[in-house]
Amino acid sequence: MAKIKIYTSPKCPHCKMLKEFLSKKKVDYIAYDVTTDKEALKEMINISDGVRSVPVIFLCDKVIVGFDQGSLEQELTKCLGPGA
Amino acid sequence: MEGCPFCIKAKSFLMEKGIRFSEIKVRPGSKEWAQMHQKTGMRIPPQILDGDEPIGNYSDLVNAYAAGKLTEKPGLISTLYDVIIIGGGPAGLSAALYAARKVLKTLLISQDIGGQVTYTYDLDNYLGFSQIETADLIAKFEEHVEKYGVEKQVGKKVTSLDLTGKIKKVTSDDGKTYFSKSLIIATGKRPRPLNVPGERELIGKGVAYCSTCDAPLFAGADVAVIGGGNSALEAVLDLDKVANKIYMVSLTELSGDQITMDKVKKSSKVKIYTQYDTTRIIGSSSVEGVEIKSLDTQHVQKLDVEGVFIEIGLLPNSDLVIDILSTNEFGEILIDNMCQTGIAGVFACGDVTNVPFKQVIIAAGDGAKASLAAYNYLIRQR
C-alpha cells in the first residue's frame, strides 16, 4: 500500500516533476487529479486546512504544499527511512 | 606579503589541495615580520608553518606535501571548484552542460530545477520543439546535464556570497561553504508579490501565482486576477474555462497581445477594472474577497472572490548581490556581452540579468556563453 498520496492537476508542471521525482526514487504513490475527482479535491482541502493549490503531498500524516525537492527529500527520509 | 608572487603560489597550492590554512600578512619592520623571523629564522616571505613547525618556503611546502609530511591533510576544506553555478533554470543548466564539456570541476546549487519556466504548462517557441510541456523540456535539460555527471545540490538556498578574493565562497542554508575559482549567477526571476495585507498569509489558500496549475481548482468560483499584462490576460483565459465570474484588476490600462486582449474582452464572465489598486486580500483561513480602490475617485470596494491570481510581473533574484554587483533600476545584474559582471571571475546569465527579451532559448544561450567566458577566464589564471 502506497504511503504517499499526491493531489495534482493535469497542466501543472510541478505536479509532473513531482511524479517523475518520486518514480526516480522508486517511491510508491497514489496520484489524484483534483480537477476531475471532486472527492479528492474535497479531501485535499480538508487535510491541508484549506489549501487550493497543487501539488499537495500527503506522507506519514504530514501535508506538504508545492514541490520543493530539498524539503521533500528530508520528509521522505523521515517517513520511509534512509535510502528512500 | 603584498607583491610576493611565491606567497600567491603557496596560497593557491594550499587551496588547490584543499588544505586549511590561515594567512598572516607581514611587512618588513612590522610586529608580524618579527614573529616570522622568530619562529622560522627566516626573513623572506612566504614562510609556511605546520602547527608550530616551520616548513620553509613555497618549494619546501610542495616537497613536504609530496612527501606526505604535512599534518594538515588535504580535503579538509571543501573541494575547490572551477565553477559554481547558482540556479537550476535553463540558464544554469545550460551553463552546467557547457562547463562539464570543458571538463571544469563544476557544482550547481539551486533551490529547484526548472525555475520560472515551470509556471508555464507548455512552450511552442523552443527551437526543435513545435510544442513541448515545460516539465518534459526541463527533464530533457536535466538528463543532458546528468550525462556529464555534474555535481548538484538541489533544494539548497544560497544565503551568502563572498566575492572579495580570488577564491569565491558560496554558503548555503545548511551552513555549508563551497569554494570556487569562478562563479556563474543564474538565479532567474520570481513572481512579484503585491505586498498587501492578507497576501502572504493566504498563499495557497486562494492566493495563487500559477494559473496553469491552480485555475482548475476554482471551478464554479468567483475569482480575481490582478495585473494587466500578457500573463494576467493568460490567467484570465485559463480561468475563463472553469470559473463562474472573473474580475480583472489592473493599475493601468490593459496591455498585451491584441489577440489575447480581444479574447478576454469578449468573455461574458470577465469584468475589467482598470486604474484600480489592490489594497487588501480578505479572509481568515482562506480567501473571501479582495479590496480594490479606484485611482480616480478613491472609492474602495470589496469583490467577493475565493481566489486571487497575482500576475503583476517578475522580480529578479539578485538580492544576494544587490550591494556587490551593479544592477539596473529593475534590480537586474548588469553584464557585458561576455556575461561579465564587473568582478573578475563572476559571471551572470539568464533572466536575472539585463539581457533583453526574457525567453527560455535566450537564457539557455546565455548560460552557454557564461560558461565559455568562465572557461576563458580560468585559462588565463593558470
GROMACS .gro file of C-alpha atoms in nm:
model
  466
    1MET     CA    1   0.000   0.000   0.000
    2ALA     CA    2   0.145   0.334  -0.100
    3LYS     CA    3   0.216   0.557   0.196
    4ILE     CA    4   0.210   0.867  -0.018
    5LYS     CA    5  -0.082   1.044  -0.176
    6ILE     CA    6  -0.037   1.331  -0.415
    7TYR     CA    7  -0.305   1.571  -0.535
    8THR     CA    8  -0.240   1.714  -0.879
    9SER     CA    9  -0.384   1.890  -1.182
   10PRO     CA   10  -0.308   1.785  -1.540
   11LYS     CA   11  -0.149   2.109  -1.662
   12CYS     CA   12   0.071   2.164  -1.358
   13PRO     CA   13   0.441   2.126  -1.442
   14HIS     CA   14   0.536   2.099  -1.073
   15CYS     CA   15   0.298   1.801  -1.040
   16LYS     CA   16   0.461   1.627  -1.332
   17MET     CA   17   0.806   1.697  -1.195
   18LEU     CA   18   0.698   1.565  -0.856
   19LYS     CA   19   0.573   1.240  -1.012
   20GLU     CA   20   0.897   1.199  -1.205
   21PHE     CA   21   1.098   1.267  -0.890
   22LEU     CA   22   0.905   1.003  -0.690
   23SER     CA   23   0.932   0.749  -0.972
   24LYS     CA   24   1.306   0.808  -0.997
   25LYS     CA   25   1.332   0.747  -0.624
   26LYS     CA   26   1.122   0.429  -0.672
   27VAL     CA   27   0.870   0.553  -0.417
   28ASP     CA   28   0.512   0.421  -0.446
   29TYR     CA   29   0.241   0.682  -0.453
   30ILE     CA   30  -0.122   0.732  -0.541
   31ALA     CA   31  -0.197   1.037  -0.756
   32TYR     CA   32  -0.534   1.209  -0.768
   33ASP     CA   33  -0.638   1.453  -1.037
   34VAL     CA   34  -0.837   1.705  -0.836
   35THR     CA   35  -0.979   1.867  -1.149
   36THR     CA   36  -1.185   1.557  -1.225
   37ASP     CA   37  -1.202   1.386  -0.887
   38LYS     CA   38  -1.417   1.615  -0.675
   39GLU     CA   39  -1.394   1.387  -0.370
   40ALA     CA   40  -1.015   1.408  -0.387
   41LEU     CA   41  -1.035   1.789  -0.412
   42LYS     CA   42  -1.253   1.797  -0.101
   43GLU     CA   43  -1.014   1.563   0.079
   44MET     CA   44  -0.715   1.775  -0.025
   45ILE     CA   45  -0.873   2.098   0.101
   46ASN     CA   46  -0.975   1.919   0.419
   47ILE     CA   47  -0.640   1.766   0.515
   48SER     CA   48  -0.447   2.077   0.421
   49ASP     CA   49  -0.665   2.320   0.613
   50GLY     CA   50  -0.796   2.499   0.309
   51VAL     CA   51  -0.519   2.477   0.052
   52ARG     CA   52  -0.631   2.532  -0.306
   53SER     CA   53  -0.303   2.490  -0.486
   54VAL     CA   54  -0.136   2.187  -0.635
   55PRO     CA   55   0.060   1.975  -0.584
   56VAL     CA   56  -0.028   1.876  -0.229
   57ILE     CA   57   0.164   1.582  -0.088
   58PHE     CA   58   0.039   1.370   0.199
   59LEU     CA   59   0.300   1.145   0.356
   60CYS     CA   60   0.315   0.989   0.701
   61ASP     CA   61   0.041   1.218   0.832
   62LYS     CA   62   0.224   1.524   0.708
   63VAL     CA   63   0.094   1.764   0.446
   64ILE     CA   64   0.336   1.940   0.213
   65VAL     CA   65   0.220   2.206  -0.030
   66GLY     CA   66   0.418   2.250  -0.350
   67PHE     CA   67   0.715   2.060  -0.488
   68ASP     CA   68   1.034   2.160  -0.312
   69GLN     CA   69   1.288   1.888  -0.379
   70GLY     CA   70   1.509   1.967  -0.079
   71SER     CA   71   1.242   1.958   0.189
   72LEU     CA   72   1.059   1.668   0.024
   73GLU     CA   73   1.377   1.463   0.027
   74GLN     CA   74   1.410   1.523   0.402
   75GLU     CA   75   1.046   1.432   0.466
   76LEU     CA   76   1.079   1.116   0.256
   77THR     CA   77   1.375   1.004   0.464
   78LYS     CA   78   1.182   1.075   0.784
   79CYS     CA   79   0.876   0.892   0.654
   80LEU     CA   80   1.029   0.595   0.475
   81GLY     CA   81   1.371   0.573   0.635
   82PRO     CA   82   1.713   0.637   0.485
   83GLY     CA   83   1.766   0.520   0.131
   84ALA     CA   84   1.424   0.646   0.023
   85MET     CA   85   5.333   3.996   0.186
   86GLU     CA   86   5.190   4.223  -0.085
   87GLY     CA   87   5.356   4.187  -0.425
   88CYS     CA   88   5.507   3.850  -0.341
   89PRO     CA   89   5.446   3.600  -0.621
   90PHE     CA   90   5.551   3.295  -0.418
   91CYS     CA   91   5.306   3.394  -0.142
   92ILE     CA   92   5.028   3.379  -0.404
   93LYS     CA   93   5.162   3.048  -0.532
   94ALA     CA   94   5.172   2.900  -0.183
   95LYS     CA   95   4.812   3.009  -0.115
   96SER     CA   96   4.687   2.876  -0.449
   97PHE     CA   97   4.868   2.548  -0.385
   98LEU     CA   98   4.704   2.507  -0.043
   99MET     CA   99   4.364   2.597  -0.191
  100GLU     CA  100   4.410   2.356  -0.481
  101LYS     CA  101   4.493   2.073  -0.244
  102GLY     CA  102   4.209   2.162  -0.011
  103ILE     CA  103   4.441   2.219   0.285
  104ARG     CA  104   4.318   2.452   0.557
  105PHE     CA  105   4.544   2.743   0.633
  106SER     CA  106   4.542   3.085   0.788
  107GLU     CA  107   4.731   3.376   0.647
  108ILE     CA  108   4.938   3.625   0.845
  109LYS     CA  109   5.027   3.929   0.639
  110VAL     CA  110   5.376   4.067   0.700
  111ARG     CA  111   5.552   4.387   0.612
  112PRO     CA  112   5.926   4.450   0.672
  113GLY     CA  113   5.962   4.602   1.017
  114SER     CA  114   5.615   4.501   1.138
  115LYS     CA  115   5.538   4.301   1.452
  116GLU     CA  116   5.431   4.008   1.229
  117TRP     CA  117   5.761   4.029   1.041
  118ALA     CA  118   5.949   3.996   1.372
  119GLN     CA  119   5.730   3.699   1.467
  120MET     CA  120   5.801   3.531   1.135
  121HIS     CA  121   6.172   3.573   1.189
  122GLN     CA  122   6.150   3.449   1.544
  123LYS     CA  123   5.954   3.136   1.453
  124THR     CA  124   6.132   3.041   1.131
  125GLY     CA  125   6.469   3.211   1.146
  126MET     CA  126   6.396   3.345   0.800
  127ARG     CA  127   6.333   3.695   0.670
  128ILE     CA  128   6.194   3.610   0.326
  129PRO     CA  129   5.823   3.551   0.285
  130PRO     CA  130   5.643   3.327   0.238
  131GLN     CA  131   5.726   3.116   0.539
  132ILE     CA  132   5.492   2.827   0.599
  133LEU     CA  133   5.433   2.675   0.939
  134ASP     CA  134   5.265   2.342   1.002
  135GLY     CA  135   5.132   2.398   1.352
  136ASP     CA  136   5.441   2.546   1.517
  137GLU     CA  137   5.686   2.364   1.299
  138PRO     CA  138   5.847   2.572   1.022
  139ILE     CA  139   5.829   2.405   0.682
  140GLY     CA  140   6.007   2.668   0.479
  141ASN     CA  141   5.917   2.850   0.161
  142TYR     CA  142   5.689   2.762  -0.132
  143SER     CA  143   5.907   2.486  -0.279
  144ASP     CA  144   5.962   2.336   0.068
  145LEU     CA  145   5.584   2.331   0.104
  146VAL     CA  146   5.543   2.146  -0.227
  147ASN     CA  147   5.813   1.896  -0.125
  148ALA     CA  148   5.663   1.845   0.220
  149TYR     CA  149   5.324   1.784   0.058
  150ALA     CA  150   5.471   1.537  -0.193
  151ALA     CA  151   5.650   1.350   0.086
  152GLY     CA  152   5.324   1.334   0.286
  153LYS     CA  153   5.482   1.522   0.575
  154LEU     CA  154   5.206   1.774   0.633
  155THR     CA  155   4.989   1.712   0.937
  156GLU     CA  156   4.700   1.914   0.788
  157LYS     CA  157   4.561   1.658   0.546
  158PRO     CA  158   4.419   1.758   0.209
  159GLY     CA  159   4.047   1.780   0.159
  160LEU     CA  160   3.974   1.940   0.495
  161ILE     CA  161   3.818   2.236   0.326
  162SER     CA  162   3.555   2.164   0.066
  163THR     CA  163   3.673   2.082  -0.279
  164LEU     CA  164   3.784   2.378  -0.482
  165TYR     CA  165   3.558   2.400  -0.784
  166ASP     CA  166   3.648   2.561  -1.113
  167VAL     CA  167   3.299   2.699  -1.135
  168ILE     CA  168   2.994   2.713  -0.914
  169ILE     CA  169   2.665   2.783  -1.087
  170ILE     CA  170   2.381   2.920  -0.878
  171GLY     CA  171   2.042   2.847  -1.029
  172GLY     CA  172   1.884   2.547  -1.200
  173GLY     CA  173   1.668   2.700  -1.471
  174PRO     CA  174   1.750   2.694  -1.842
  175ALA     CA  175   2.044   2.938  -1.799
  176GLY     CA  176   2.200   2.746  -1.508
  177LEU     CA  177   2.152   2.405  -1.666
  178SER     CA  178   2.296   2.518  -1.997
  179ALA     CA  179   2.593   2.673  -1.814
  180ALA     CA  180   2.642   2.342  -1.629
  181LEU     CA  181   2.642   2.148  -1.954
  182TYR     CA  182   2.899   2.375  -2.118
  183ALA     CA  183   3.118   2.378  -1.806
  184ALA     CA  184   3.109   2.000  -1.786
  185ARG     CA  185   3.201   1.966  -2.153
  186LYS     CA  186   3.503   2.189  -2.087
  187VAL     CA  187   3.591   1.941  -1.808
  188LEU     CA  188   3.563   2.212  -1.544
  189LYS     CA  189   3.506   2.091  -1.191
  190THR     CA  190   3.151   2.215  -1.160
  191LEU     CA  191   2.890   2.246  -0.886
  192LEU     CA  192   2.534   2.354  -0.948
  193ILE     CA  193   2.344   2.483  -0.645
  194SER     CA  194   1.977   2.558  -0.678
  195GLN     CA  195   1.657   2.565  -0.482
  196ASP     CA  196   1.480   2.394  -0.767
  197ILE     CA  197   1.525   2.262  -1.117
  198GLY     CA  198   1.344   2.443  -1.396
  199GLY     CA  199   1.289   2.782  -1.238
  200GLN     CA  200   1.019   3.013  -1.370
  201VAL     CA  201   0.957   2.810  -1.681
  202THR     CA  202   0.775   2.558  -1.460
  203TYR     CA  203   0.498   2.813  -1.410
  204THR     CA  204   0.400   2.760  -1.771
  205TYR     CA  205   0.237   2.443  -1.895
  206ASP     CA  206   0.390   2.422  -2.240
  207LEU     CA  207   0.611   2.602  -2.490
  208ASP     CA  208   0.587   2.631  -2.864
  209ASN     CA  209   0.884   2.853  -2.939
  210TYR     CA  210   1.184   2.647  -2.830
  211LEU     CA  211   1.375   2.550  -3.143
  212GLY     CA  212   1.326   2.186  -3.231
  213PHE     CA  213   1.001   2.152  -3.040
  214SER     CA  214   0.686   2.285  -3.203
  215GLN     CA  215   0.504   2.204  -2.880
  216ILE     CA  216   0.650   2.063  -2.562
  217GLU     CA  217   0.539   2.052  -2.200
  218THR     CA  218   0.780   2.255  -1.987
  219ALA     CA  219   0.817   1.965  -1.740
  220ASP     CA  220   0.934   1.744  -2.029
  221LEU     CA  221   1.173   2.007  -2.165
  222ILE     CA  222   1.328   2.058  -1.822
  223ALA     CA  223   1.357   1.680  -1.773
  224LYS     CA  224   1.546   1.667  -2.105
  225PHE     CA  225   1.775   1.952  -1.995
  226GLU     CA  226   1.843   1.779  -1.665
  227GLU     CA  227   1.904   1.443  -1.827
  228HIS     CA  228   2.151   1.603  -2.067
  229VAL     CA  229   2.342   1.765  -1.780
  230GLU     CA  230   2.333   1.443  -1.577
  231LYS     CA  231   2.501   1.260  -1.864
  232TYR     CA  232   2.814   1.456  -1.777
  233GLY     CA  233   2.787   1.381  -1.407
  234VAL     CA  234   2.771   1.743  -1.291
  235GLU     CA  235   2.761   1.763  -0.913
  236LYS     CA  236   2.434   1.919  -0.799
  237GLN     CA  237   2.297   2.046  -0.471
  238VAL     CA  238   1.926   2.084  -0.533
  239GLY     CA  239   1.690   2.217  -0.267
  240LYS     CA  240   1.963   2.435  -0.121
  241LYS     CA  241   1.928   2.807  -0.090
  242VAL     CA  242   2.241   3.019  -0.116
  243THR     CA  243   2.245   3.250   0.183
  244SER     CA  244   2.567   3.443   0.131
  245LEU     CA  245   2.843   3.505  -0.116
  246ASP     CA  246   3.197   3.624  -0.060
  247LEU     CA  247   3.334   3.756  -0.387
  248THR     CA  248   3.619   3.963  -0.246
  249GLY     CA  249   3.907   3.722  -0.300
  250LYS     CA  250   4.022   3.526  -0.598
  251ILE     CA  251   3.853   3.223  -0.449
  252LYS     CA  252   3.479   3.283  -0.433
  253LYS     CA  253   3.287   3.148  -0.134
  254VAL     CA  254   2.927   3.032  -0.156
  255THR     CA  255   2.739   2.948   0.163
  256SER     CA  256   2.409   2.762   0.157
  257ASP     CA  257   2.126   2.744   0.410
  258ASP     CA  258   2.254   2.416   0.554
  259GLY     CA  259   2.561   2.606   0.671
  260LYS     CA  260   2.799   2.455   0.416
  261THR     CA  261   3.050   2.673   0.235
  262TYR     CA  262   3.173   2.589  -0.111
  263PHE     CA  263   3.486   2.734  -0.273
  264SER     CA  264   3.533   2.809  -0.639
  265LYS     CA  265   3.767   2.983  -0.879
  266SER     CA  266   3.473   3.132  -1.068
  267LEU     CA  267   3.102   3.184  -1.022
  268ILE     CA  268   2.802   3.197  -1.253
  269ILE     CA  269   2.486   3.357  -1.121
  270ALA     CA  270   2.178   3.222  -1.297
  271THR     CA  271   1.916   3.277  -1.031
  272GLY     CA  272   1.638   3.396  -1.261
  273LYS     CA  273   1.324   3.573  -1.152
  274ARG     CA  274   1.029   3.510  -0.923
  275PRO     CA  275   0.668   3.629  -0.933
  276ARG     CA  276   0.637   3.980  -0.797
  277PRO     CA  277   0.417   3.988  -0.488
  278LEU     CA  278   0.156   4.259  -0.438
  279ASN     CA  279   0.280   4.325  -0.085
  280VAL     CA  280  -0.064   4.392   0.056
  281PRO     CA  281  -0.213   4.270   0.384
  282GLY     CA  282  -0.350   3.917   0.360
  283GLU     CA  283  -0.141   3.812   0.063
  284ARG     CA  284   0.137   3.624   0.237
  285GLU     CA  285  -0.096   3.463   0.492
  286LEU     CA  286  -0.327   3.325   0.226
  287ILE     CA  287  -0.074   3.192  -0.026
  288GLY     CA  288  -0.204   2.857  -0.146
  289LYS     CA  289  -0.532   2.925   0.029
  290GLY     CA  290  -0.677   3.119  -0.258
  291VAL     CA  291  -0.380   3.341  -0.337
  292ALA     CA  292  -0.210   3.192  -0.642
  293TYR     CA  293   0.076   3.278  -0.875
  294CYS     CA  294   0.045   2.982  -1.117
  295SER     CA  295  -0.278   2.995  -1.312
  296THR     CA  296  -0.189   2.699  -1.530
  297CYS     CA  297  -0.154   2.489  -1.212
  298ASP     CA  298  -0.430   2.617  -0.992
  299ALA     CA  299  -0.700   2.766  -1.219
  300PRO     CA  300  -0.885   2.430  -1.250
  301LEU     CA  301  -0.924   2.420  -0.871
  302PHE     CA  302  -1.156   2.719  -0.887
  303ALA     CA  303  -1.429   2.556  -1.093
  304GLY     CA  304  -1.756   2.741  -1.045
  305ALA     CA  305  -1.594   3.003  -0.821
  306ASP     CA  306  -1.572   3.381  -0.846
  307VAL     CA  307  -1.208   3.487  -0.874
  308ALA     CA  308  -0.993   3.795  -0.931
  309VAL     CA  309  -0.686   3.833  -1.147
  310ILE     CA  310  -0.453   4.115  -1.052
  311GLY     CA  311  -0.245   4.260  -1.335
  312GLY     CA  312  -0.295   4.399  -1.681
  313GLY     CA  313  -0.024   4.246  -1.897
  314ASN     CA  314   0.007   3.928  -2.101
  315SER     CA  315   0.042   3.687  -1.810
  316ALA     CA  316  -0.263   3.836  -1.639
  317LEU     CA  317  -0.460   3.804  -1.962
  318GLU     CA  318  -0.348   3.441  -1.997
  319ALA     CA  319  -0.455   3.374  -1.638
  320VAL     CA  320  -0.799   3.518  -1.716
  321LEU     CA  321  -0.825   3.284  -2.014
  322ASP     CA  322  -0.718   2.984  -1.801
  323LEU     CA  323  -0.989   3.075  -1.550
  324ASP     CA  324  -1.249   3.154  -1.816
  325LYS     CA  325  -1.276   2.779  -1.885
  326VAL     CA  326  -1.379   2.691  -1.531
  327ALA     CA  327  -1.466   2.987  -1.308
  328ASN     CA  328  -1.805   3.150  -1.267
  329LYS     CA  329  -1.700   3.514  -1.267
  330ILE     CA  330  -1.360   3.674  -1.320
  331TYR     CA  331  -1.266   4.024  -1.208
  332MET     CA  332  -0.957   4.160  -1.374
  333VAL     CA  333  -0.798   4.439  -1.168
  334SER     CA  334  -0.519   4.650  -1.313
  335LEU     CA  335  -0.342   4.966  -1.206
  336THR     CA  336  -0.303   5.064  -1.570
  337GLU     CA  337  -0.493   5.015  -1.894
  338LEU     CA  338  -0.460   4.660  -2.028
  339SER     CA  339  -0.151   4.594  -2.232
  340GLY     CA  340  -0.058   4.278  -2.411
  341ASP     CA  341  -0.109   4.091  -2.735
  342GLN     CA  342  -0.414   4.220  -2.917
  343ILE     CA  343  -0.548   3.868  -2.982
  344THR     CA  344  -0.537   3.780  -2.613
  345MET     CA  345  -0.692   4.114  -2.512
  346ASP     CA  346  -0.976   4.066  -2.760
  347LYS     CA  347  -1.047   3.718  -2.625
  348VAL     CA  348  -1.060   3.848  -2.269
  349LYS     CA  349  -1.282   4.143  -2.359
  350LYS     CA  350  -1.522   3.913  -2.545
  351SER     CA  351  -1.582   3.684  -2.248
  352SER     CA  352  -1.914   3.741  -2.072
  353LYS     CA  353  -1.762   3.614  -1.748
  354VAL     CA  354  -1.499   3.885  -1.725
  355LYS     CA  355  -1.543   4.225  -1.560
  356ILE     CA  356  -1.247   4.457  -1.604
  357TYR     CA  357  -1.140   4.723  -1.353
  358THR     CA  358  -0.858   4.937  -1.490
  359GLN     CA  359  -0.699   5.223  -1.294
  360TYR     CA  360  -0.769   5.027  -0.976
  361ASP     CA  361  -0.524   4.948  -0.698
  362THR     CA  362  -0.549   4.628  -0.498
  363THR     CA  363  -0.523   4.720  -0.132
  364ARG     CA  364  -0.602   4.409   0.071
  365ILE     CA  365  -0.681   4.041   0.044
  366ILE     CA  366  -0.953   3.941   0.283
  367GLY     CA  367  -1.006   3.606   0.455
  368SER     CA  368  -0.916   3.420   0.771
  369SER     CA  369  -0.843   3.059   0.673
  370SER     CA  370  -0.898   3.109   0.300
  371VAL     CA  371  -0.960   3.394   0.059
  372GLU     CA  372  -1.302   3.552   0.093
  373GLY     CA  373  -1.252   3.869  -0.101
  374VAL     CA  374  -1.027   4.139  -0.231
  375GLU     CA  375  -1.038   4.509  -0.161
  376ILE     CA  376  -0.977   4.745  -0.454
  377LYS     CA  377  -0.953   5.122  -0.474
  378SER     CA  378  -1.026   5.345  -0.771
  379LEU     CA  379  -0.729   5.565  -0.856
  380ASP     CA  380  -0.972   5.816  -0.996
  381THR     CA  381  -1.238   5.850  -0.726
  382GLN     CA  382  -1.050   5.684  -0.435
  383HIS     CA  383  -1.365   5.478  -0.385
  384VAL     CA  384  -1.294   5.149  -0.208
  385GLN     CA  385  -1.495   4.837  -0.279
  386LYS     CA  386  -1.481   4.469  -0.192
  387LEU     CA  387  -1.509   4.197  -0.452
  388ASP     CA  388  -1.633   3.864  -0.312
  389VAL     CA  389  -1.394   3.606  -0.452
  390GLU     CA  390  -1.249   3.270  -0.348
  391GLY     CA  391  -0.931   3.308  -0.545
  392VAL     CA  392  -0.685   3.586  -0.627
  393PHE     CA  393  -0.436   3.522  -0.906
  394ILE     CA  394  -0.146   3.765  -0.891
  395GLU     CA  395   0.018   3.830  -1.226
  396ILE     CA  396   0.198   4.162  -1.192
  397GLY     CA  397   0.532   4.070  -1.338
  398LEU     CA  398   0.854   3.933  -1.202
  399LEU     CA  399   1.138   4.032  -0.972
  400PRO     CA  400   1.500   3.933  -1.035
  401ASN     CA  401   1.655   3.706  -0.772
  402SER     CA  402   1.951   3.938  -0.727
  403ASP     CA  403   1.908   4.010  -0.355
  404LEU     CA  404   2.234   3.830  -0.268
  405VAL     CA  405   2.443   4.056  -0.490
  406ILE     CA  406   2.243   4.377  -0.498
  407ASP     CA  407   2.503   4.556  -0.285
  408ILE     CA  408   2.802   4.393  -0.452
  409LEU     CA  409   2.732   4.398  -0.825
  410SER     CA  410   2.598   4.671  -1.050
  411THR     CA  411   2.230   4.640  -1.120
  412ASN     CA  412   1.979   4.842  -1.320
  413GLU     CA  413   1.662   5.010  -1.191
  414PHE     CA  414   1.478   4.675  -1.202
  415GLY     CA  415   1.743   4.505  -0.991
  416GLU     CA  416   1.877   4.308  -1.287
  417ILE     CA  417   2.252   4.237  -1.282
  418LEU     CA  418   2.433   4.440  -1.546
  419ILE     CA  419   2.651   4.225  -1.769
  420ASP     CA  420   2.856   4.283  -2.081
  421ASN     CA  421   2.848   4.067  -2.392
  422MET     CA  422   3.076   3.814  -2.221
  423CYS     CA  423   2.834   3.778  -1.926
  424GLN     CA  424   3.089   3.953  -1.703
  425THR     CA  425   2.959   4.137  -1.401
  426GLY     CA  426   3.248   4.370  -1.327
  427ILE     CA  427   3.404   4.146  -1.060
  428ALA     CA  428   3.672   3.922  -1.208
  429GLY     CA  429   3.560   3.560  -1.222
  430VAL     CA  430   3.196   3.641  -1.151
  431PHE     CA  431   2.956   3.592  -1.438
  432ALA     CA  432   2.578   3.613  -1.468
  433CYS     CA  433   2.328   3.490  -1.724
  434GLY     CA  434   1.959   3.444  -1.792
  435ASP     CA  435   1.663   3.638  -1.658
  436VAL     CA  436   1.844   3.775  -1.353
  437THR     CA  437   2.049   3.992  -1.589
  438ASN     CA  438   1.973   4.296  -1.801
  439VAL     CA  439   1.975   4.089  -2.121
  440PRO     CA  440   1.670   4.193  -2.320
  441PHE     CA  441   1.386   3.958  -2.420
  442LYS     CA  442   1.340   3.702  -2.144
  443GLN     CA  443   1.296   3.375  -2.329
  444VAL     CA  444   1.394   3.017  -2.248
  445ILE     CA  445   1.612   2.992  -2.555
  446ILE     CA  446   1.787   3.320  -2.477
  447ALA     CA  447   1.854   3.212  -2.117
  448ALA     CA  448   1.993   2.880  -2.240
  449GLY     CA  449   2.214   3.057  -2.493
  450ASP     CA  450   2.340   3.299  -2.230
  451GLY     CA  451   2.415   3.012  -1.993
  452ALA     CA  452   2.641   2.861  -2.257
  453LYS     CA  453   2.806   3.198  -2.311
  454ALA     CA  454   2.869   3.248  -1.938
  455SER     CA  455   3.038   2.909  -1.909
  456LEU     CA  456   3.260   2.969  -2.209
  457ALA     CA  457   3.353   3.310  -2.069
  458ALA     CA  458   3.429   3.150  -1.731
  459TYR     CA  459   3.644   2.893  -1.911
  460ASN     CA  460   3.842   3.168  -2.085
  461TYR     CA  461   3.888   3.343  -1.752
  462LEU     CA  462   4.014   3.023  -1.585
  463ILE     CA  463   4.259   2.953  -1.867
  464ARG     CA  464   4.409   3.299  -1.823
  465GLN     CA  465   4.454   3.238  -1.449
  466ARG     CA  466   4.675   2.932  -1.498
   0.00000   0.00000   0.00000
